[in-house]
Amino acid sequence: MTENPARKWWALIAIAASVLVVGLDLTVLNLALPTIATDLHASTSDLQWISDAYSLVLAAAMLPAGLLGDRLGRKKVLLVALIVFGVSSAACAYATSTGELIAARAMLGIGAAAIFPLSLSVIPVLFAPEERQKAIALIASATIISFPIGPIVGGYLLDHFWWGSVFLINVPVVVLAVAAVAILLPESRSAQRPGVDVLGVILSSAGLTGLTYGFIKAGQDGWTDAAALATIAGGVALLAVFVAWERWLTGRNGPGVDGADAGDRSRGTVRPLIELRLFRSAGFTWGTVLATLVSFAMFGLFFTMPQYFQEVRGVNAMGSGLRLLPMIGGMVIGMIGGTRLATPRKAADGSVSAPLAGVKGLATVGFAIMAVTLGFGATTTVTSGTGFAAGWFAVFGLGLGLAMPQAMNAALAPLSAERSGSGSALISAMRQVGATIGVAVLGTVLGSVYRSHLDVTGLPAAAAAAAKSGVVAGIAAAHQLGSTALLDATRHAFVQGMDTMLWVCSGIALAGAILALLFLPRRADGVPGTAEGAGEAPVAAGGSGPDRAELEV
């Protein structure tokens, strides 16, 4: 099969645009919540569900979405997911009640649950190993760029249009992405058509939903909340049962590739929802763990710094987004440099030599840079200038650009074309749960230190309670009372909490550097004991591969 080599890159750009839109949706919602509360008469509980409905559905549907991509065709499922996301975005924009908005947000979660893993699943199918560094960097950058771009775009729209416009901007991008994916992306699917692991789908969806909801509730209501702890425990128990079921199912199907015996690949065979033998690969296991740690630390940064700029420094949402842009510059430099260092070199005679640097070294250096710069960030004061923040943001972005693609490449490398959808879904699910846990844990650290350093002596009870609830309410109470003392106390207490949280993030990054140095393989390899690990290459556009996966144009 011959094909224009540029076609797959244009297809990947279209997929990256889809990932960017999903990331934008996560950031702009928080900006719109105050206006939504006024226009739709939404209570605090309503606002929580508008946010949480998306996260819960996303956690529940991610693994089944990856399975559907493998079975029905990754292009087909991705197109449906994009259409669902676009229609749901329009429904969010024109919702006339909180119930309608919550339902539309849940539908958005269904679309995103397929977009996230399938954007990764096409990489092992379309790209040869020496090309994957660039492909992963493109997808990773689309996700990260959305965090500063979201406040900039959302802030402009909210200043000039109604709150629904922050959802409506998704629609034209989705339309372009649908057209590009339909035209440019070749179809790929698993050659096998085994039965669906229905019990695995139910157990994983229920377990991930329980775990996600429990951590969200703990972050909101405190870690002593009995309902939150019970929900977390229930989610962990269900996931333990799920892993036991998957182990039994794998053992029953025999030792063949992808959990099926070579002589037993009929449509009636039930294949496990996840391939547990992927965890035999140090690259997959530790690459996934490190990618999750990046999400943990990164979400803490994006959770607090916009609040610092807006509440402590007094800038608007757009200004807050602009101040995060130096990180993008550093990230681009890190990704380009890391990709060049980690890509095998091709000589004029066609021979390929080893790359200048390996996955282990680049990931370790990247995490170490992140740890040091987060430590610098933890010295921020109320009066720190924009230049100080821009400096450490840029260097943090450099470390992020080195570490994230390497961790993702190590995790994706063992995935065969046969199971790239479900394998990518497992990586995405762990990262999503890691981000949720990160926001809950780091938010608790921030809140606890903030409250312990805030002096509300002599304030009216209502004002004291409001100030203790958070920096936004504290600053609002200070303005309402005309109290300069409370305003200063609130800002200093928040910075104390933020600095402590950034020290925790620095510790997480340092742990990532140590884990990468100790356990990550130098190069991204396949899974021991599978066909790919034994030398078979996944099907790639423009080439041929084993008959266990199908690629159509």
GROMACS .gro file of N, CA, C and O in nm, residues 13-128:
model
  464
   13ILE      N    1  -0.270   1.625   1.320
   13ILE     CA    2  -0.298   1.764   1.353
   13ILE      C    3  -0.447   1.784   1.378
   13ILE      O    4  -0.488   1.856   1.472
   14ALA      N    5  -0.531   1.719   1.296
   14ALA     CA    6  -0.676   1.728   1.317
   14ALA      C    7  -0.715   1.668   1.451
   14ALA      O    8  -0.800   1.724   1.524
   15ILE      N    9  -0.653   1.555   1.487
   15ILE     CA   10  -0.682   1.493   1.616
   15ILE      C   11  -0.633   1.582   1.730
   15ILE      O   12  -0.701   1.597   1.832
   16ALA      N   13  -0.516   1.643   1.712
   16ALA     CA   14  -0.463   1.733   1.815
   16ALA      C   15  -0.557   1.852   1.836
   16ALA      O   16  -0.576   1.898   1.950
   17ALA      N   17  -0.618   1.901   1.728
   17ALA     CA   18  -0.715   2.009   1.742
   17ALA      C   19  -0.835   1.964   1.825
   17ALA      O   20  -0.889   2.042   1.906
   18SER      N   21  -0.875   1.839   1.809
   18SER     CA   22  -0.986   1.784   1.889
   18SER      C   23  -0.949   1.779   2.037
   18SER      O   24  -1.029   1.814   2.124
   19VAL      N   25  -0.826   1.734   2.064
   19VAL     CA   26  -0.778   1.728   2.203
   19VAL      C   27  -0.770   1.869   2.262
   19VAL      O   28  -0.804   1.890   2.380
   20LEU      N   29  -0.728   1.965   2.182
   20LEU     CA   30  -0.720   2.103   2.228
   20LEU      C   31  -0.857   2.156   2.269
   20LEU      O   32  -0.873   2.221   2.372
   21VAL      N   33  -0.959   2.125   2.188
   21VAL     CA   34  -1.095   2.169   2.219
   21VAL      C   35  -1.143   2.109   2.350
   21VAL      O   36  -1.205   2.177   2.433
   22VAL      N   37  -1.115   1.980   2.372
   22VAL     CA   38  -1.156   1.916   2.497
   22VAL      C   39  -1.086   1.982   2.615
   22VAL      O   40  -1.148   2.009   2.719
   23GLY      N   41  -0.957   2.013   2.599
   23GLY     CA   42  -0.885   2.080   2.706
   23GLY      C   43  -0.938   2.220   2.733
   23GLY      O   44  -0.949   2.262   2.849
   24LEU      N   45  -0.974   2.293   2.628
   24LEU     CA   46  -1.031   2.426   2.645
   24LEU      C   47  -1.160   2.420   2.725
   24LEU      O   48  -1.186   2.505   2.811
   25ASP      N   49  -1.240   2.319   2.699
   25ASP     CA   50  -1.368   2.307   2.769
   25ASP      C   51  -1.347   2.293   2.920
   25ASP      O   52  -1.425   2.346   3.000
   26LEU      N   53  -1.239   2.223   2.959
   26LEU     CA   54  -1.212   2.205   3.101
   26LEU      C   55  -1.176   2.336   3.169
   26LEU      O   56  -1.209   2.359   3.285
   27THR      N   57  -1.107   2.427   3.096
   27THR     CA   58  -1.058   2.548   3.159
   27THR      C   59  -1.159   2.661   3.156
   27THR      O   60  -1.167   2.740   3.251
   28VAL      N   61  -1.237   2.672   3.048
   28VAL     CA   62  -1.327   2.787   3.037
   28VAL      C   63  -1.451   2.772   3.125
   28VAL      O   64  -1.515   2.873   3.161
   29LEU      N   65  -1.486   2.650   3.163
   29LEU     CA   66  -1.606   2.632   3.245
   29LEU      C   67  -1.594   2.708   3.376
   29LEU      O   68  -1.689   2.775   3.420
   30ASN      N   69  -1.479   2.698   3.442
   30ASN     CA   70  -1.463   2.765   3.571
   30ASN      C   71  -1.482   2.916   3.560
   30ASN      O   72  -1.533   2.980   3.652
   31LEU      N   73  -1.443   2.973   3.446
   31LEU     CA   74  -1.462   3.116   3.426
   31LEU      C   75  -1.610   3.152   3.414
   31LEU      O   76  -1.654   3.259   3.458
   32ALA      N   77  -1.687   3.061   3.353
   32ALA     CA   78  -1.827   3.091   3.325
   32ALA      C   79  -1.920   3.061   3.442
   32ALA      O   80  -2.034   3.107   3.442
   33LEU      N   81  -1.874   2.986   3.542
   33LEU     CA   82  -1.963   2.943   3.650
   33LEU      C   83  -2.032   3.058   3.724
   33LEU      O   84  -2.152   3.049   3.752
   34PRO      N   85  -1.963   3.168   3.757
   34PRO     CA   86  -2.034   3.277   3.825
   34PRO      C   87  -2.150   3.334   3.744
   34PRO      O   88  -2.257   3.362   3.798
   35THR      N   89  -2.129   3.350   3.613
   35THR     CA   90  -2.237   3.402   3.527
   35THR      C   91  -2.349   3.300   3.514
   35THR      O   92  -2.467   3.335   3.513
   36ILE      N   93  -2.313   3.171   3.503
   36ILE     CA   94  -2.414   3.065   3.494
   36ILE      C   95  -2.499   3.064   3.620
   36ILE      O   96  -2.622   3.048   3.613
   37ALA      N   97  -2.435   3.081   3.736
   37ALA     CA   98  -2.508   3.082   3.863
   37ALA      C   99  -2.614   3.191   3.864
   37ALA      O  100  -2.726   3.170   3.913
   38THR      N  101  -2.582   3.307   3.807
   38THR     CA  102  -2.677   3.419   3.804
   38THR      C  103  -2.788   3.396   3.702
   38THR      O  104  -2.907   3.409   3.732
   39ASP      N  105  -2.750   3.360   3.579
   39ASP     CA  106  -2.848   3.350   3.470
   39ASP      C  107  -2.942   3.231   3.484
   39ASP      O  108  -3.059   3.238   3.447
   40LEU      N  109  -2.890   3.118   3.536
   40LEU     CA  110  -2.971   2.997   3.549
   40LEU      C  111  -3.019   2.975   3.693
   40LEU      O  112  -3.080   2.871   3.721
   41HIS      N  113  -2.992   3.072   3.781
   41HIS     CA  114  -3.032   3.060   3.922
   41HIS      C  115  -2.982   2.929   3.982
   41HIS      O  116  -3.057   2.855   4.048
   42ALA      N  117  -2.854   2.899   3.957
   42ALA     CA  118  -2.795   2.772   4.001
   42ALA      C  119  -2.745   2.783   4.144
   42ALA      O  120  -2.683   2.883   4.182
   43SER      N  121  -2.772   2.681   4.222
   43SER     CA  122  -2.721   2.674   4.358
   43SER      C  123  -2.578   2.624   4.356
   43SER      O  124  -2.525   2.582   4.252
   44THR      N  125  -2.513   2.626   4.473
   44THR     CA  126  -2.376   2.573   4.482
   44THR      C  127  -2.372   2.426   4.442
   44THR      O  128  -2.280   2.381   4.372
   45SER      N  129  -2.473   2.350   4.486
   45SER     CA  130  -2.481   2.209   4.449
   45SER      C  131  -2.496   2.192   4.298
   45SER      O  132  -2.434   2.103   4.237
   46ASP      N  133  -2.578   2.278   4.237
   46ASP     CA  134  -2.594   2.271   4.091
   46ASP      C  135  -2.461   2.296   4.021
   46ASP      O  136  -2.426   2.225   3.925
   47LEU      N  137  -2.388   2.396   4.066
   47LEU     CA  138  -2.260   2.428   4.003
   47LEU      C  139  -2.161   2.312   4.018
   47LEU      O  140  -2.084   2.283   3.925
   48GLN      N  141  -2.162   2.246   4.132
   48GLN     CA  142  -2.075   2.131   4.151
   48GLN      C  143  -2.109   2.019   4.053
   48GLN      O  144  -2.020   1.958   3.993
   49TRP      N  145  -2.239   1.995   4.032
   49TRP     CA  146  -2.280   1.889   3.941
   49TRP      C  147  -2.254   1.926   3.795
   49TRP      O  148  -2.227   1.839   3.713
   50ILE      N  149  -2.262   2.055   3.762
   50ILE     CA  150  -2.229   2.098   3.626
   50ILE      C  151  -2.084   2.061   3.594
   50ILE      O  152  -2.051   2.020   3.483
   51SER      N  153  -1.997   2.076   3.693
   51SER     CA  154  -1.856   2.039   3.676
   51SER      C  155  -1.834   1.890   3.689
   51SER      O  156  -1.765   1.827   3.607
   52ASP      N  157  -1.894   1.827   3.790
   52ASP     CA  158  -1.865   1.688   3.822
   52ASP      C  159  -1.929   1.589   3.725
   52ASP      O  160  -1.875   1.478   3.705
   53ALA      N  161  -2.043   1.623   3.665
   53ALA     CA  162  -2.110   1.531   3.572
   53ALA      C  163  -2.015   1.493   3.459
   53ALA      O  164  -2.009   1.377   3.417
   54TYR      N  165  -1.940   1.589   3.411
   54TYR     CA  166  -1.843   1.565   3.303
   54TYR      C  167  -1.733   1.469   3.350
   54TYR      O  168  -1.702   1.369   3.283
   55SER      N  169  -1.674   1.497   3.466
   55SER     CA  170  -1.563   1.416   3.516
   55SER      C  171  -1.605   1.272   3.544
   55SER      O  172  -1.530   1.178   3.515
   56LEU      N  173  -1.724   1.255   3.600
   56LEU     CA  174  -1.770   1.120   3.635
   56LEU      C  175  -1.796   1.036   3.512
   56LEU      O  176  -1.757   0.919   3.504
   57VAL      N  177  -1.862   1.094   3.412
   57VAL     CA  178  -1.890   1.019   3.289
   57VAL      C  179  -1.759   0.990   3.215
   57VAL      O  180  -1.741   0.881   3.159
   58LEU      N  181  -1.668   1.086   3.216
   58LEU     CA  182  -1.538   1.067   3.152
   58LEU      C  183  -1.466   0.947   3.213
   58LEU      O  184  -1.413   0.861   3.141
   59ALA      N  185  -1.463   0.939   3.346
   59ALA     CA  186  -1.396   0.827   3.413
   59ALA      C  187  -1.464   0.695   3.382
   59ALA      O  188  -1.397   0.593   3.359
   60ALA      N  189  -1.597   0.694   3.379
   60ALA     CA  190  -1.671   0.570   3.359
   60ALA      C  191  -1.659   0.516   3.217
   60ALA      O  192  -1.656   0.394   3.196
   61ALA      N  193  -1.652   0.605   3.119
   61ALA     CA  194  -1.664   0.562   2.979
   61ALA      C  195  -1.531   0.542   2.908
   61ALA      O  196  -1.529   0.493   2.795
   62MET      N  197  -1.419   0.578   2.971
   62MET     CA  198  -1.293   0.579   2.898
   62MET      C  199  -1.248   0.438   2.855
   62MET      O  200  -1.211   0.416   2.739
   63LEU      N  201  -1.250   0.341   2.945
   63LEU     CA  202  -1.207   0.206   2.908
   63LEU      C  203  -1.300   0.142   2.805
   63LEU      O  204  -1.252   0.084   2.706
   64PRO      N  205  -1.434   0.149   2.822
   64PRO     CA  206  -1.521   0.096   2.717
   64PRO      C  207  -1.501   0.166   2.582
   64PRO      O  208  -1.511   0.102   2.477
   65ALA      N  209  -1.472   0.295   2.583
   65ALA     CA  210  -1.451   0.367   2.458
   65ALA      C  211  -1.328   0.313   2.384
   65ALA      O  212  -1.330   0.298   2.261
   66GLY      N  213  -1.222   0.284   2.457
   66GLY     CA  214  -1.104   0.225   2.395
   66GLY      C  215  -1.134   0.089   2.334
   66GLY      O  216  -1.087   0.057   2.224
   67LEU      N  217  -1.213   0.008   2.404
   67LEU     CA  218  -1.252  -0.123   2.353
   67LEU      C  219  -1.333  -0.109   2.224
   67LEU      O  220  -1.311  -0.182   2.127
   68LEU      N  221  -1.427  -0.014   2.223
   68LEU     CA  222  -1.509   0.007   2.103
   68LEU      C  223  -1.421   0.048   1.984
   68LEU      O  224  -1.445   0.006   1.871
   69GLY      N  225  -1.320   0.130   2.009
   69GLY     CA  226  -1.230   0.169   1.902
   69GLY      C  227  -1.158   0.049   1.843
   69GLY      O  228  -1.144   0.038   1.720
   70ASP      N  229  -1.111  -0.042   1.928
   70ASP     CA  230  -1.044  -0.163   1.879
   70ASP      C  231  -1.139  -0.252   1.799
   70ASP      O  232  -1.100  -0.309   1.696
   71ARG      N  233  -1.263  -0.265   1.843
   71ARG     CA  234  -1.357  -0.358   1.781
   71ARG      C  235  -1.422  -0.301   1.655
   71ARG      O  236  -1.431  -0.368   1.553
   72LEU      N  237  -1.471  -0.178   1.665
   72LEU     CA  238  -1.552  -0.122   1.557
   72LEU      C  239  -1.472  -0.038   1.457
   72LEU      O  240  -1.520  -0.012   1.346
   73GLY      N  241  -1.355   0.005   1.497
   73GLY     CA  242  -1.274   0.092   1.412
   73GLY      C  243  -1.247   0.222   1.484
   73GLY      O  244  -1.339   0.290   1.528
   74ARG      N  245  -1.119   0.257   1.496
   74ARG     CA  246  -1.084   0.375   1.574
   74ARG      C  247  -1.128   0.503   1.505
   74ARG      O  248  -1.171   0.598   1.571
   75LYS      N  249  -1.120   0.508   1.374
   75LYS     CA  250  -1.167   0.626   1.301
   75LYS      C  251  -1.316   0.644   1.318
   75LYS      O  252  -1.364   0.755   1.346
   76LYS      N  253  -1.390   0.536   1.307
   76LYS     CA  254  -1.536   0.542   1.317
   76LYS      C  255  -1.579   0.592   1.455
   76LYS      O  256  -1.663   0.682   1.468
   77VAL      N  257  -1.521   0.535   1.560
   77VAL     CA  258  -1.559   0.574   1.696
   77VAL      C  259  -1.514   0.717   1.724
   77VAL      O  260  -1.586   0.794   1.790
   78LEU      N  261  -1.398   0.757   1.674
   78LEU     CA  262  -1.351   0.893   1.695
   78LEU      C  263  -1.443   0.994   1.627
   78LEU      O  264  -1.475   1.099   1.683
   79LEU      N  265  -1.491   0.962   1.507
   79LEU     CA  266  -1.584   1.052   1.438
   79LEU      C  267  -1.714   1.067   1.516
   79LEU      O  268  -1.767   1.178   1.532
   80VAL      N  269  -1.766   0.955   1.565
   80VAL     CA  270  -1.890   0.961   1.645
   80VAL      C  271  -1.866   1.044   1.771
   80VAL      O  272  -1.950   1.127   1.810
   81ALA      N  273  -1.752   1.023   1.836
   81ALA     CA  274  -1.721   1.098   1.958
   81ALA      C  275  -1.712   1.248   1.931
   81ALA      O  276  -1.762   1.329   2.009
   82LEU      N  277  -1.650   1.285   1.820
   82LEU     CA  278  -1.640   1.427   1.785
   82LEU      C  279  -1.778   1.488   1.760
   82LEU      O  280  -1.807   1.600   1.803
   83ILE      N  281  -1.863   1.414   1.692
   83ILE     CA  282  -1.999   1.463   1.665
   83ILE      C  283  -2.075   1.479   1.796
   83ILE      O  284  -2.144   1.580   1.819
   84VAL      N  285  -2.064   1.378   1.884
   84VAL     CA  286  -2.130   1.388   2.015
   84VAL      C  287  -2.078   1.508   2.091
   84VAL      O  288  -2.156   1.583   2.153
   85PHE      N  289  -1.948   1.530   2.087
   85PHE     CA  290  -1.889   1.643   2.160
   85PHE      C  291  -1.939   1.776   2.102
   85PHE      O  292  -1.971   1.870   2.176
   86GLY      N  293  -1.945   1.785   1.969
   86GLY     CA  294  -1.992   1.909   1.907
   86GLY      C  295  -2.138   1.938   1.936
   86GLY      O  296  -2.175   2.051   1.973
   87VAL      N  297  -2.223   1.836   1.924
   87VAL     CA  298  -2.367   1.854   1.952
   87VAL      C  299  -2.388   1.889   2.099
   87VAL      O  300  -2.469   1.976   2.133
   88SER      N  301  -2.315   1.822   2.187
   88SER     CA  302  -2.329   1.849   2.331
   88SER      C  303  -2.281   1.990   2.366
   88SER      O  304  -2.337   2.054   2.454
   89SER      N  305  -2.177   2.038   2.297
   89SER     CA  306  -2.129   2.174   2.321
   89SER      C  307  -2.238   2.275   2.286
   89SER      O  308  -2.261   2.372   2.361
   90ALA      N  309  -2.306   2.253   2.172
   90ALA     CA  310  -2.416   2.342   2.135
   90ALA      C  311  -2.529   2.334   2.236
   90ALA      O  312  -2.591   2.435   2.272
   91ALA      N  313  -2.556   2.212   2.286
   91ALA     CA  314  -2.662   2.196   2.387
   91ALA      C  315  -2.626   2.270   2.516
   91ALA      O  316  -2.713   2.330   2.580
   92CYS      N  317  -2.497   2.266   2.554
   92CYS     CA  318  -2.453   2.342   2.672
   92CYS      C  319  -2.474   2.492   2.651
   92CYS      O  320  -2.522   2.563   2.740
   93ALA      N  321  -2.439   2.539   2.533
   93ALA     CA  322  -2.446   2.683   2.505
   93ALA      C  323  -2.588   2.736   2.515
   93ALA      O  324  -2.610   2.849   2.559
   94TYR      N  325  -2.685   2.656   2.474
   94TYR     CA  326  -2.823   2.704   2.470
   94TYR      C  327  -2.912   2.643   2.579
   94TYR      O  328  -3.034   2.647   2.570
   95ALA      N  329  -2.849   2.584   2.682
   95ALA     CA  330  -2.925   2.529   2.794
   95ALA      C  331  -3.003   2.640   2.865
   95ALA      O  332  -2.950   2.749   2.886
   96THR      N  333  -3.125   2.610   2.903
   96THR     CA  334  -3.209   2.710   2.970
   96THR      C  335  -3.235   2.677   3.116
   96THR      O  336  -3.306   2.750   3.184
   97SER      N  337  -3.179   2.567   3.164
   97SER     CA  338  -3.193   2.529   3.304
   97SER      C  339  -3.070   2.452   3.347
   97SER      O  340  -2.992   2.403   3.264
   98THR      N  341  -3.052   2.442   3.478
   98THR     CA  342  -2.935   2.369   3.528
   98THR      C  343  -2.944   2.221   3.492
   98THR      O  344  -2.842   2.158   3.463
   99GLY      N  345  -3.065   2.165   3.491
   99GLY     CA  346  -3.081   2.025   3.454
   99GLY      C  347  -3.036   1.998   3.312
   99GLY      O  348  -2.967   1.899   3.284
  100GLU      N  349  -3.073   2.087   3.220
  100GLU     CA  350  -3.031   2.071   3.081
  100GLU      C  351  -2.879   2.082   3.069
  100GLU      O  352  -2.816   2.005   2.996
  101LEU      N  353  -2.821   2.176   3.142
  101LEU     CA  354  -2.676   2.195   3.134
  101LEU      C  355  -2.601   2.077   3.192
  101LEU      O  356  -2.500   2.032   3.136
  102ILE      N  357  -2.649   2.022   3.302
  102ILE     CA  358  -2.585   1.905   3.363
  102ILE      C  359  -2.591   1.786   3.267
  102ILE      O  360  -2.492   1.714   3.247
  103ALA      N  361  -2.708   1.765   3.204
  103ALA     CA  362  -2.722   1.654   3.108
  103ALA      C  363  -2.629   1.673   2.988
  103ALA      O  364  -2.565   1.577   2.941
  104ALA      N  365  -2.622   1.797   2.938
  104ALA     CA  366  -2.534   1.823   2.824
  104ALA      C  367  -2.388   1.803   2.861
  104ALA      O  368  -2.308   1.753   2.781
  105ARG      N  369  -2.351   1.843   2.983
  105ARG     CA  370  -2.213   1.822   3.029
  105ARG      C  371  -2.180   1.673   3.039
  105ARG      O  372  -2.068   1.630   3.010
  106ALA      N  373  -2.277   1.593   3.082
  106ALA     CA  374  -2.256   1.448   3.087
  106ALA      C  375  -2.231   1.392   2.947
  106ALA      O  376  -2.144   1.305   2.927
  107MET      N  377  -2.307   1.440   2.849
  107MET     CA  378  -2.286   1.396   2.710
  107MET      C  379  -2.149   1.440   2.659
  107MET      O  380  -2.084   1.368   2.583
  108LEU      N  381  -2.105   1.559   2.700
  108LEU     CA  382  -1.970   1.602   2.666
  108LEU      C  383  -1.866   1.502   2.718
  108LEU      O  384  -1.767   1.472   2.651
  109GLY      N  385  -1.890   1.451   2.839
  109GLY     CA  386  -1.798   1.354   2.897
  109GLY      C  387  -1.789   1.227   2.814
  109GLY      O  388  -1.682   1.167   2.802
  110ILE      N  389  -1.903   1.185   2.756
  110ILE     CA  390  -1.902   1.066   2.670
  110ILE      C  391  -1.813   1.090   2.548
  110ILE      O  392  -1.733   1.004   2.509
  111GLY      N  393  -1.829   1.206   2.485
  111GLY     CA  394  -1.746   1.235   2.369
  111GLY      C  395  -1.599   1.243   2.404
  111GLY      O  396  -1.513   1.184   2.336
  112ALA      N  397  -1.567   1.312   2.514
  112ALA     CA  398  -1.427   1.326   2.555
  112ALA      C  399  -1.366   1.192   2.594
  112ALA      O  400  -1.246   1.168   2.575
  113ALA      N  401  -1.448   1.102   2.650
  113ALA     CA  402  -1.398   0.971   2.693
  113ALA      C  403  -1.343   0.890   2.577
  113ALA      O  404  -1.256   0.805   2.596
  114ALA      N  405  -1.392   0.915   2.456
  114ALA     CA  406  -1.338   0.846   2.339
  114ALA      C  407  -1.227   0.927   2.273
  114ALA      O  408  -1.130   0.870   2.222
  115ILE      N  409  -1.240   1.060   2.273
  115ILE     CA  410  -1.140   1.143   2.206
  115ILE      C  411  -1.003   1.129   2.272
  115ILE      O  412  -0.901   1.114   2.203
  116PHE      N  413  -0.998   1.130   2.404
  116PHE     CA  414  -0.869   1.123   2.474
  116PHE      C  415  -0.792   0.994   2.440
  116PHE      O  416  -0.678   1.002   2.391
  117PRO      N  417  -0.847   0.874   2.464
  117PRO     CA  418  -0.767   0.754   2.437
  117PRO      C  419  -0.744   0.728   2.289
  117PRO      O  420  -0.637   0.682   2.249
  118LEU      N  421  -0.843   0.757   2.204
  118LEU     CA  422  -0.827   0.727   2.062
  118LEU      C  423  -0.729   0.821   1.995
  118LEU      O  424  -0.668   0.787   1.893
  119SER      N  425  -0.711   0.941   2.050
  119SER     CA  426  -0.608   1.030   1.997
  119SER      C  427  -0.469   0.970   2.018
  119SER      O  428  -0.378   0.993   1.938
  120LEU      N  429  -0.454   0.893   2.125
  120LEU     CA  430  -0.327   0.824   2.149
  120LEU      C  431  -0.319   0.691   2.076
  120LEU      O  432  -0.212   0.650   2.031
  121SER      N  433  -0.433   0.623   2.059
  121SER     CA  434  -0.432   0.487   2.005
  121SER      C  435  -0.388   0.483   1.859
  121SER      O  436  -0.338   0.380   1.812
  122VAL      N  437  -0.408   0.591   1.784
  122VAL     CA  438  -0.368   0.589   1.643
  122VAL      C  439  -0.217   0.600   1.627
  122VAL      O  440  -0.164   0.567   1.521
  123ILE      N  441  -0.146   0.643   1.732
  123ILE     CA  442  -0.002   0.663   1.718
  123ILE      C  443   0.072   0.531   1.697
  123ILE      O  444   0.154   0.521   1.603
  124PRO      N  445   0.049   0.425   1.778
  124PRO     CA  446   0.119   0.299   1.749
  124PRO      C  447   0.078   0.237   1.616
  124PRO      O  448   0.153   0.156   1.560
  125VAL      N  449  -0.039   0.272   1.564
  125VAL     CA  450  -0.088   0.214   1.439
  125VAL      C  451  -0.029   0.286   1.318
  125VAL      O  452   0.014   0.223   1.222
  126LEU      N  453  -0.025   0.419   1.323
  126LEU     CA  454   0.014   0.497   1.206
  126LEU      C  455   0.163   0.526   1.197
  126LEU      O  456   0.216   0.544   1.087
  127PHE      N  457   0.232   0.532   1.311
  127PHE     CA  458   0.368   0.584   1.311
  127PHE      C  459   0.469   0.477   1.350
  127PHE      O  460   0.448   0.401   1.445
  128ALA      N  461   0.580   0.477   1.276
  128ALA     CA  462   0.690   0.388   1.310
  128ALA      C  463   0.756   0.437   1.440
  128ALA      O  464   0.741   0.553   1.478
   0.00000   0.00000   0.00000
